[in-house]
Tab-separated table of N, CA and C in Angstrom:
chain	number	residue	atom	x	y	z
A	1	UNK	N	-16.845	-1.774	1.955
A	1	UNK	CA	-16.035	-0.613	1.920
A	1	UNK	C	-14.668	-1.065	2.459
A	2	UNK	N	-13.774	-0.350	1.703
A	2	UNK	CA	-12.308	-0.803	2.185
A	2	UNK	C	-11.631	0.605	2.917
A	3	UNK	N	-11.183	0.184	3.825
A	3	UNK	CA	-10.283	1.309	4.745
A	3	UNK	C	-8.650	1.070	4.706
A	4	UNK	N	-7.885	1.989	5.357
A	4	UNK	CA	-6.459	1.664	5.300
A	4	UNK	C	-5.987	1.550	6.553
A	5	UNK	N	-4.914	0.822	6.626
A	5	UNK	CA	-4.011	0.479	7.937
A	5	UNK	C	-2.861	1.611	7.753
A	6	UNK	N	-2.832	2.556	8.613
A	6	UNK	CA	-1.534	3.268	8.725
A	6	UNK	C	-0.682	2.805	9.480
A	7	UNK	N	0.553	2.844	9.040
A	7	UNK	CA	1.779	2.134	9.811
A	7	UNK	C	2.853	3.069	10.104
A	8	UNK	N	3.403	3.257	11.170
A	8	UNK	CA	4.717	4.047	11.159
A	8	UNK	C	5.878	3.140	11.351
A	9	UNK	N	6.865	3.219	10.940
A	9	UNK	CA	7.973	2.392	11.025
A	9	UNK	C	8.961	3.074	11.834
A	10	UNK	N	9.450	2.532	13.160
A	10	UNK	CA	10.155	2.980	14.001
A	10	UNK	C	11.575	2.494	13.612
A	11	UNK	N	11.885	1.534	13.082
A	11	UNK	CA	13.082	0.987	12.779
A	11	UNK	C	12.911	0.067	11.432
A	12	UNK	N	13.809	-0.272	10.904
A	12	UNK	CA	13.696	-1.167	9.443
A	12	UNK	C	13.241	-2.483	9.803
A	13	UNK	N	13.506	-2.956	10.971
A	13	UNK	CA	13.042	-4.215	11.200
A	13	UNK	C	11.725	-4.334	12.069
A	14	UNK	N	11.379	-3.073	12.700
A	14	UNK	CA	10.237	-3.121	13.513
A	14	UNK	C	9.089	-2.154	13.083
A	15	UNK	N	7.811	-2.570	12.987
A	15	UNK	CA	6.741	-1.718	12.587
A	15	UNK	C	5.741	-1.397	13.767
A	16	UNK	N	5.594	-0.144	14.252
A	16	UNK	CA	4.522	0.225	15.061
A	16	UNK	C	3.413	0.681	14.666
A	17	UNK	N	2.167	-0.023	14.865
A	17	UNK	CA	1.024	0.594	14.077
A	17	UNK	C	0.164	1.600	15.084
A	18	UNK	N	-0.630	2.523	14.369
A	18	UNK	CA	-1.378	3.473	14.928
A	18	UNK	C	-2.655	2.744	14.909
A	19	UNK	N	-3.786	3.521	15.181
A	19	UNK	CA	-5.101	2.656	14.987
A	19	UNK	C	-5.358	2.007	13.640
A	20	UNK	N	-5.641	0.731	13.625
A	20	UNK	CA	-5.381	-0.028	12.552
A	20	UNK	C	-6.527	-0.796	11.707
A	21	UNK	N	-7.380	0.148	11.040
A	21	UNK	CA	-8.128	-0.226	10.139
A	21	UNK	C	-7.193	-0.803	9.102
A	22	UNK	N	-7.786	-1.822	7.980
A	22	UNK	CA	-6.870	-2.264	6.833
A	22	UNK	C	-7.813	-1.981	5.692
A	23	UNK	N	-7.176	-1.808	4.495
A	23	UNK	CA	-8.058	-1.723	3.371
A	23	UNK	C	-8.372	-3.074	3.054
A	24	UNK	N	-9.622	-3.463	3.092
A	24	UNK	CA	-10.113	-4.791	2.964
A	24	UNK	C	-11.563	-4.881	2.905
A	25	UNK	N	-12.248	-5.870	2.504
A	25	UNK	CA	-13.547	-5.923	2.488
A	25	UNK	C	-13.768	-6.252	4.176
A	26	UNK	N	-14.895	-6.118	4.628
A	26	UNK	CA	-15.432	-6.484	5.978
A	26	UNK	C	-15.115	-7.919	6.127
A	27	UNK	N	-15.363	-8.868	5.352
A	27	UNK	CA	-15.380	-10.178	5.672
A	27	UNK	C	-13.983	-10.942	4.988
A	28	UNK	N	-13.042	-10.092	4.553
A	28	UNK	CA	-11.665	-10.592	4.159
A	28	UNK	C	-11.084	-11.221	5.385
A	29	UNK	N	-10.310	-12.319	5.393
A	29	UNK	CA	-9.795	-12.914	6.681
A	29	UNK	C	-8.410	-12.404	6.284
A	30	UNK	N	-7.613	-12.947	7.643
A	30	UNK	CA	-6.146	-12.434	7.768
A	30	UNK	C	-5.362	-13.168	6.624
A	31	UNK	N	-5.580	-13.965	6.071
A	31	UNK	CA	-4.874	-14.841	4.723
A	31	UNK	C	-4.776	-14.055	3.664
A	32	UNK	N	-5.582	-13.050	3.389
A	32	UNK	CA	-5.788	-12.202	2.247
A	32	UNK	C	-4.509	-11.518	1.605
A	33	UNK	N	-4.387	-11.654	0.313
A	33	UNK	CA	-3.200	-10.656	-0.223
A	33	UNK	C	-2.935	-9.596	0.422
A	34	UNK	N	-1.721	-9.341	1.049
A	34	UNK	CA	-1.480	-7.904	1.346
A	34	UNK	C	-0.436	-7.029	0.674
A	35	UNK	N	-0.710	-5.871	0.286
A	35	UNK	CA	-0.089	-4.983	-0.538
A	35	UNK	C	0.280	-3.587	0.382
A	36	UNK	N	1.724	-3.080	-0.144
A	36	UNK	CA	1.973	-1.919	0.884
A	36	UNK	C	2.013	-0.738	0.133
A	37	UNK	N	1.373	0.171	0.622
A	37	UNK	CA	1.607	1.702	-0.133
A	37	UNK	C	2.465	2.509	0.734
A	38	UNK	N	3.743	2.548	0.113
A	38	UNK	CA	4.539	3.755	0.758
A	38	UNK	C	4.176	5.047	0.229
A	39	UNK	N	4.342	5.837	1.299
A	39	UNK	CA	3.939	7.420	0.903
A	39	UNK	C	4.316	8.205	2.143
A	40	UNK	N	3.613	9.296	2.221
A	40	UNK	CA	3.670	10.562	3.153
A	40	UNK	C	2.462	10.959	3.632
A	41	UNK	N	2.177	11.258	4.702
A	41	UNK	CA	1.036	11.746	5.411
A	41	UNK	C	0.346	13.054	4.562
A	42	UNK	N	1.521	13.872	4.106
A	42	UNK	CA	0.912	15.095	3.454
A	42	UNK	C	1.243	14.925	2.044
A	43	UNK	N	0.765	13.831	1.433
A	43	UNK	CA	0.892	13.845	0.050
A	43	UNK	C	-0.276	13.331	-0.727
A	44	UNK	N	-0.651	14.250	-1.473
A	44	UNK	CA	-2.126	14.257	-2.339
A	44	UNK	C	-2.056	12.897	-3.241
A	45	UNK	N	-0.833	12.639	-3.861
A	45	UNK	CA	-0.895	11.557	-4.976
A	45	UNK	C	-1.164	10.204	-3.882
A	46	UNK	N	-0.433	10.293	-2.815
A	46	UNK	CA	-0.728	9.170	-2.083
A	46	UNK	C	-2.184	8.849	-1.786
A	47	UNK	N	-2.956	10.117	-1.116
A	47	UNK	CA	-4.362	10.034	-0.897
A	47	UNK	C	-4.983	9.473	-2.292
A	48	UNK	N	-4.703	9.907	-3.373
A	48	UNK	CA	-5.389	9.606	-4.730
A	48	UNK	C	-5.234	8.171	-4.883
A	49	UNK	N	-3.898	7.701	-4.852
A	49	UNK	CA	-3.626	6.165	-5.157
A	49	UNK	C	-4.354	5.176	-4.193
A	50	UNK	N	-4.519	5.525	-2.848
A	50	UNK	CA	-5.350	4.865	-1.995
A	50	UNK	C	-6.848	4.944	-2.183
A	51	UNK	N	-7.360	6.048	-2.559
A	51	UNK	CA	-8.755	6.265	-2.906
A	51	UNK	C	-9.058	5.276	-4.234
A	52	UNK	N	-8.036	5.153	-5.088
A	52	UNK	CA	-8.502	4.455	-6.482
A	52	UNK	C	-7.921	3.035	-6.023
A	53	UNK	N	-7.504	2.588	-5.164
A	53	UNK	CA	-7.396	1.134	-4.809
A	53	UNK	C	-8.665	0.691	-4.328
A	54	UNK	N	-9.636	1.364	-4.091
A	54	UNK	CA	-10.822	0.840	-3.367
A	54	UNK	C	-11.515	-0.018	-4.301
A	55	UNK	N	-11.720	0.378	-5.582
A	55	UNK	CA	-12.198	-0.388	-6.787
A	55	UNK	C	-11.793	-1.788	-6.759
A	56	UNK	N	-10.459	-1.904	-6.884
A	56	UNK	CA	-9.757	-3.062	-7.029
A	56	UNK	C	-9.773	-3.901	-5.694
A	57	UNK	N	-9.782	-3.315	-4.691
A	57	UNK	CA	-10.044	-4.129	-3.364
A	57	UNK	C	-11.500	-4.649	-3.285
A	58	UNK	N	-12.607	-3.898	-3.792
A	58	UNK	CA	-13.748	-4.423	-3.727
A	58	UNK	C	-13.991	-5.730	-4.658
A	59	UNK	N	-12.987	-5.691	-5.729
A	59	UNK	CA	-12.801	-6.688	-6.740
A	59	UNK	C	-12.203	-8.098	-6.383
A	60	UNK	N	-11.134	-7.873	-5.430
A	60	UNK	CA	-10.121	-8.827	-5.205
A	60	UNK	C	-9.918	-9.149	-3.740
A	61	UNK	N	-10.395	-8.304	-2.855
A	61	UNK	CA	-10.606	-8.625	-1.488
A	61	UNK	C	-9.118	-8.563	-0.745
A	62	UNK	N	-8.276	-7.791	-1.297
A	62	UNK	CA	-6.873	-7.762	-0.774
A	62	UNK	C	-6.741	-6.667	0.405
A	63	UNK	N	-5.793	-6.625	0.986
A	63	UNK	CA	-5.595	-5.608	2.223
A	63	UNK	C	-4.496	-4.839	1.968
A	64	UNK	N	-4.445	-3.576	2.269
A	64	UNK	CA	-3.255	-2.683	2.081
A	64	UNK	C	-2.953	-1.802	3.446
A	65	UNK	N	-1.551	-2.173	3.572
A	65	UNK	CA	-0.772	-1.628	4.721
A	65	UNK	C	-0.333	-0.135	3.999
A	66	UNK	N	-0.506	0.861	4.876
A	66	UNK	CA	-0.036	2.278	4.453
A	66	UNK	C	1.004	2.620	5.466
A	67	UNK	N	2.410	2.857	4.735
A	67	UNK	CA	3.456	3.085	5.531
A	67	UNK	C	4.153	4.372	5.126
A	68	UNK	N	4.087	5.147	6.279
A	68	UNK	CA	4.793	6.614	5.956
A	68	UNK	C	6.369	6.609	5.867
A	69	UNK	N	6.767	6.949	4.654
A	69	UNK	CA	8.163	6.870	4.562
A	69	UNK	C	8.945	7.762	5.242
A	70	UNK	N	8.366	8.927	5.651
A	70	UNK	CA	9.084	9.963	6.521
A	70	UNK	C	9.194	9.441	7.981
A	71	UNK	N	8.767	8.316	8.307
A	71	UNK	CA	9.136	7.929	9.803
A	71	UNK	C	10.443	7.023	9.832
A	72	UNK	N	11.098	6.801	8.708
A	72	UNK	CA	12.044	5.947	8.822
A	72	UNK	C	13.229	6.497	7.531
A	73	UNK	N	14.374	6.725	8.096
A	73	UNK	CA	15.438	7.129	7.274
A	73	UNK	C	15.864	6.328	6.009
A	74	UNK	N	15.821	4.869	6.311
A	74	UNK	CA	16.157	4.017	5.280
A	74	UNK	C	14.931	4.124	4.183
A	75	UNK	N	13.737	4.125	4.709
A	75	UNK	CA	12.657	4.191	3.727
A	75	UNK	C	12.569	5.485	2.898
A	76	UNK	N	12.972	6.439	3.653
A	76	UNK	CA	13.263	7.808	2.810
A	76	UNK	C	14.258	7.747	1.821
A	77	UNK	N	15.361	7.132	2.140
A	77	UNK	CA	16.228	7.041	1.039
A	77	UNK	C	15.960	5.979	-0.200
A	78	UNK	N	15.078	4.971	0.251
A	78	UNK	CA	14.807	4.068	-0.708
A	78	UNK	C	13.714	4.464	-1.636
A	79	UNK	N	12.665	5.365	-1.226
A	79	UNK	CA	11.733	5.673	-1.962
A	79	UNK	C	11.850	7.269	-2.266
A	80	UNK	N	12.486	7.736	-1.725
A	80	UNK	CA	12.590	9.374	-2.068
A	80	UNK	C	11.261	10.245	-2.543
A	81	UNK	N	11.579	10.518	-3.740
A	81	UNK	CA	10.382	11.283	-4.482
A	81	UNK	C	9.522	10.389	-5.131
A	82	UNK	N	9.705	9.106	-5.073
A	82	UNK	CA	8.946	8.364	-5.925
A	82	UNK	C	7.292	8.028	-5.261
A	83	UNK	N	7.310	8.146	-4.035
A	83	UNK	CA	5.799	7.986	-3.520
A	83	UNK	C	4.760	8.676	-4.115
A	84	UNK	N	3.496	7.979	-4.117
A	84	UNK	CA	3.501	6.865	-3.498
A	84	UNK	C	3.945	5.644	-4.343
A	85	UNK	N	4.347	4.664	-3.721
A	85	UNK	CA	4.899	3.308	-4.208
A	85	UNK	C	3.917	2.432	-3.776
A	86	UNK	N	3.395	1.573	-4.455
A	86	UNK	CA	2.572	0.088	-4.215
A	86	UNK	C	3.209	-0.990	-4.639
A	87	UNK	N	3.716	-1.808	-3.609
A	87	UNK	CA	4.294	-2.978	-3.414
A	87	UNK	C	3.670	-4.249	-3.203
A	88	UNK	N	3.841	-5.508	-3.579
A	88	UNK	CA	3.562	-6.709	-2.975
A	88	UNK	C	4.911	-7.327	-2.709
A	89	UNK	N	5.028	-7.588	-1.259
A	89	UNK	CA	6.456	-8.076	-1.057
A	89	UNK	C	7.573	-7.099	-1.668
A	90	UNK	N	8.454	-7.710	-2.420
A	90	UNK	CA	9.476	-6.987	-3.095
A	90	UNK	C	9.135	-6.629	-4.349
A	91	UNK	N	7.973	-6.872	-4.867
A	91	UNK	CA	7.589	-6.426	-6.306
A	91	UNK	C	6.907	-5.118	-6.465
A	92	UNK	N	7.404	-4.108	-6.880
A	92	UNK	CA	6.753	-2.908	-7.067
A	92	UNK	C	5.875	-2.860	-8.268
A	93	UNK	N	4.595	-2.422	-8.068
A	93	UNK	CA	3.505	-2.670	-8.823
A	93	UNK	C	3.406	-1.262	-9.502
A	94	UNK	N	3.490	-0.236	-8.925
A	94	UNK	CA	3.361	1.209	-9.673
A	94	UNK	C	4.044	2.283	-8.573
A	95	UNK	N	4.351	3.402	-9.061
A	95	UNK	CA	4.367	4.545	-8.507
A	95	UNK	C	3.893	5.679	-9.010
A	96	UNK	N	3.613	6.776	-8.191
A	96	UNK	CA	3.117	8.132	-8.671
A	96	UNK	C	1.428	7.791	-8.654
A	97	UNK	N	1.079	7.297	-9.496
A	97	UNK	CA	-0.563	7.039	-9.909
A	97	UNK	C	-0.632	5.392	-10.011
A	98	UNK	N	-1.761	4.963	-9.645
A	98	UNK	CA	-2.291	3.675	-9.759
A	98	UNK	C	-2.459	3.206	-11.222
A	99	UNK	N	-1.434	2.305	-11.588
A	99	UNK	CA	-1.610	1.494	-12.817
A	99	UNK	C	-2.729	0.486	-12.692
A	100	UNK	N	-3.744	0.683	-12.796
A	100	UNK	CA	-4.859	-0.251	-12.455
A	100	UNK	C	-4.852	-1.576	-13.122
A	101	UNK	N	-4.558	-1.374	-14.577
A	101	UNK	CA	-4.493	-2.654	-15.605
A	101	UNK	C	-3.223	-3.587	-14.912
A	102	UNK	N	-1.938	-3.000	-14.743
A	102	UNK	CA	-1.073	-3.599	-14.252
A	102	UNK	C	-1.286	-4.279	-12.976
A	103	UNK	N	-1.954	-3.532	-12.138
A	103	UNK	CA	-2.128	-4.154	-10.694
A	103	UNK	C	-3.152	-5.294	-11.068
A	104	UNK	N	-4.132	-4.965	-11.485
A	104	UNK	CA	-5.362	-6.055	-11.900
A	104	UNK	C	-4.769	-7.398	-12.517
A	105	UNK	N	-3.728	-7.123	-13.243
A	105	UNK	CA	-3.138	-8.442	-13.935
A	105	UNK	C	-2.305	-9.267	-12.939
A	106	UNK	N	-1.684	-8.419	-12.246
A	106	UNK	CA	-0.972	-9.038	-11.116
A	106	UNK	C	-1.746	-9.734	-10.046
A	107	UNK	N	-2.748	-9.077	-9.592
A	107	UNK	CA	-3.734	-9.687	-8.770
A	107	UNK	C	-4.405	-11.163	-9.277
A	108	UNK	N	-4.818	-11.049	-10.712
A	108	UNK	CA	-5.408	-12.080	-11.074
A	108	UNK	C	-4.517	-13.400	-11.227
A	109	UNK	N	-3.126	-12.993	-11.520
A	109	UNK	CA	-2.069	-13.999	-11.677
A	109	UNK	C	-1.779	-14.442	-10.172
A	110	UNK	N	-1.764	-13.598	-9.135
A	110	UNK	CA	-1.470	-13.976	-7.711
A	110	UNK	C	-2.414	-14.716	-7.149
A	111	UNK	N	-3.903	-15.074	-7.591
A	111	UNK	CA	-4.651	-15.847	-7.121
A	111	UNK	C	-4.403	-17.271	-6.893
């Protein structure tokens, strides 16, 4: 079963975490690939994308950090109305809705 780590960003360079489960399989180690889901706490599309990621998480064993863009002005300016946005490092994988085919292809290539 996958769960999510909710991260509140207090400044562009520092992240403060709340209770921190992470979207990953229970036996996934800390070296697992980590994706970041930028969204808002009151965003139904963000909740839907996170739920849809569970199947891919089960398949690939990656982790997902969930970042609330409303907690940081720079993130709010960067992502605006695009949320949810799923990223790996600086690569945007998809926004608004999970593009499972594109994310799966990226994950296969990243193995």
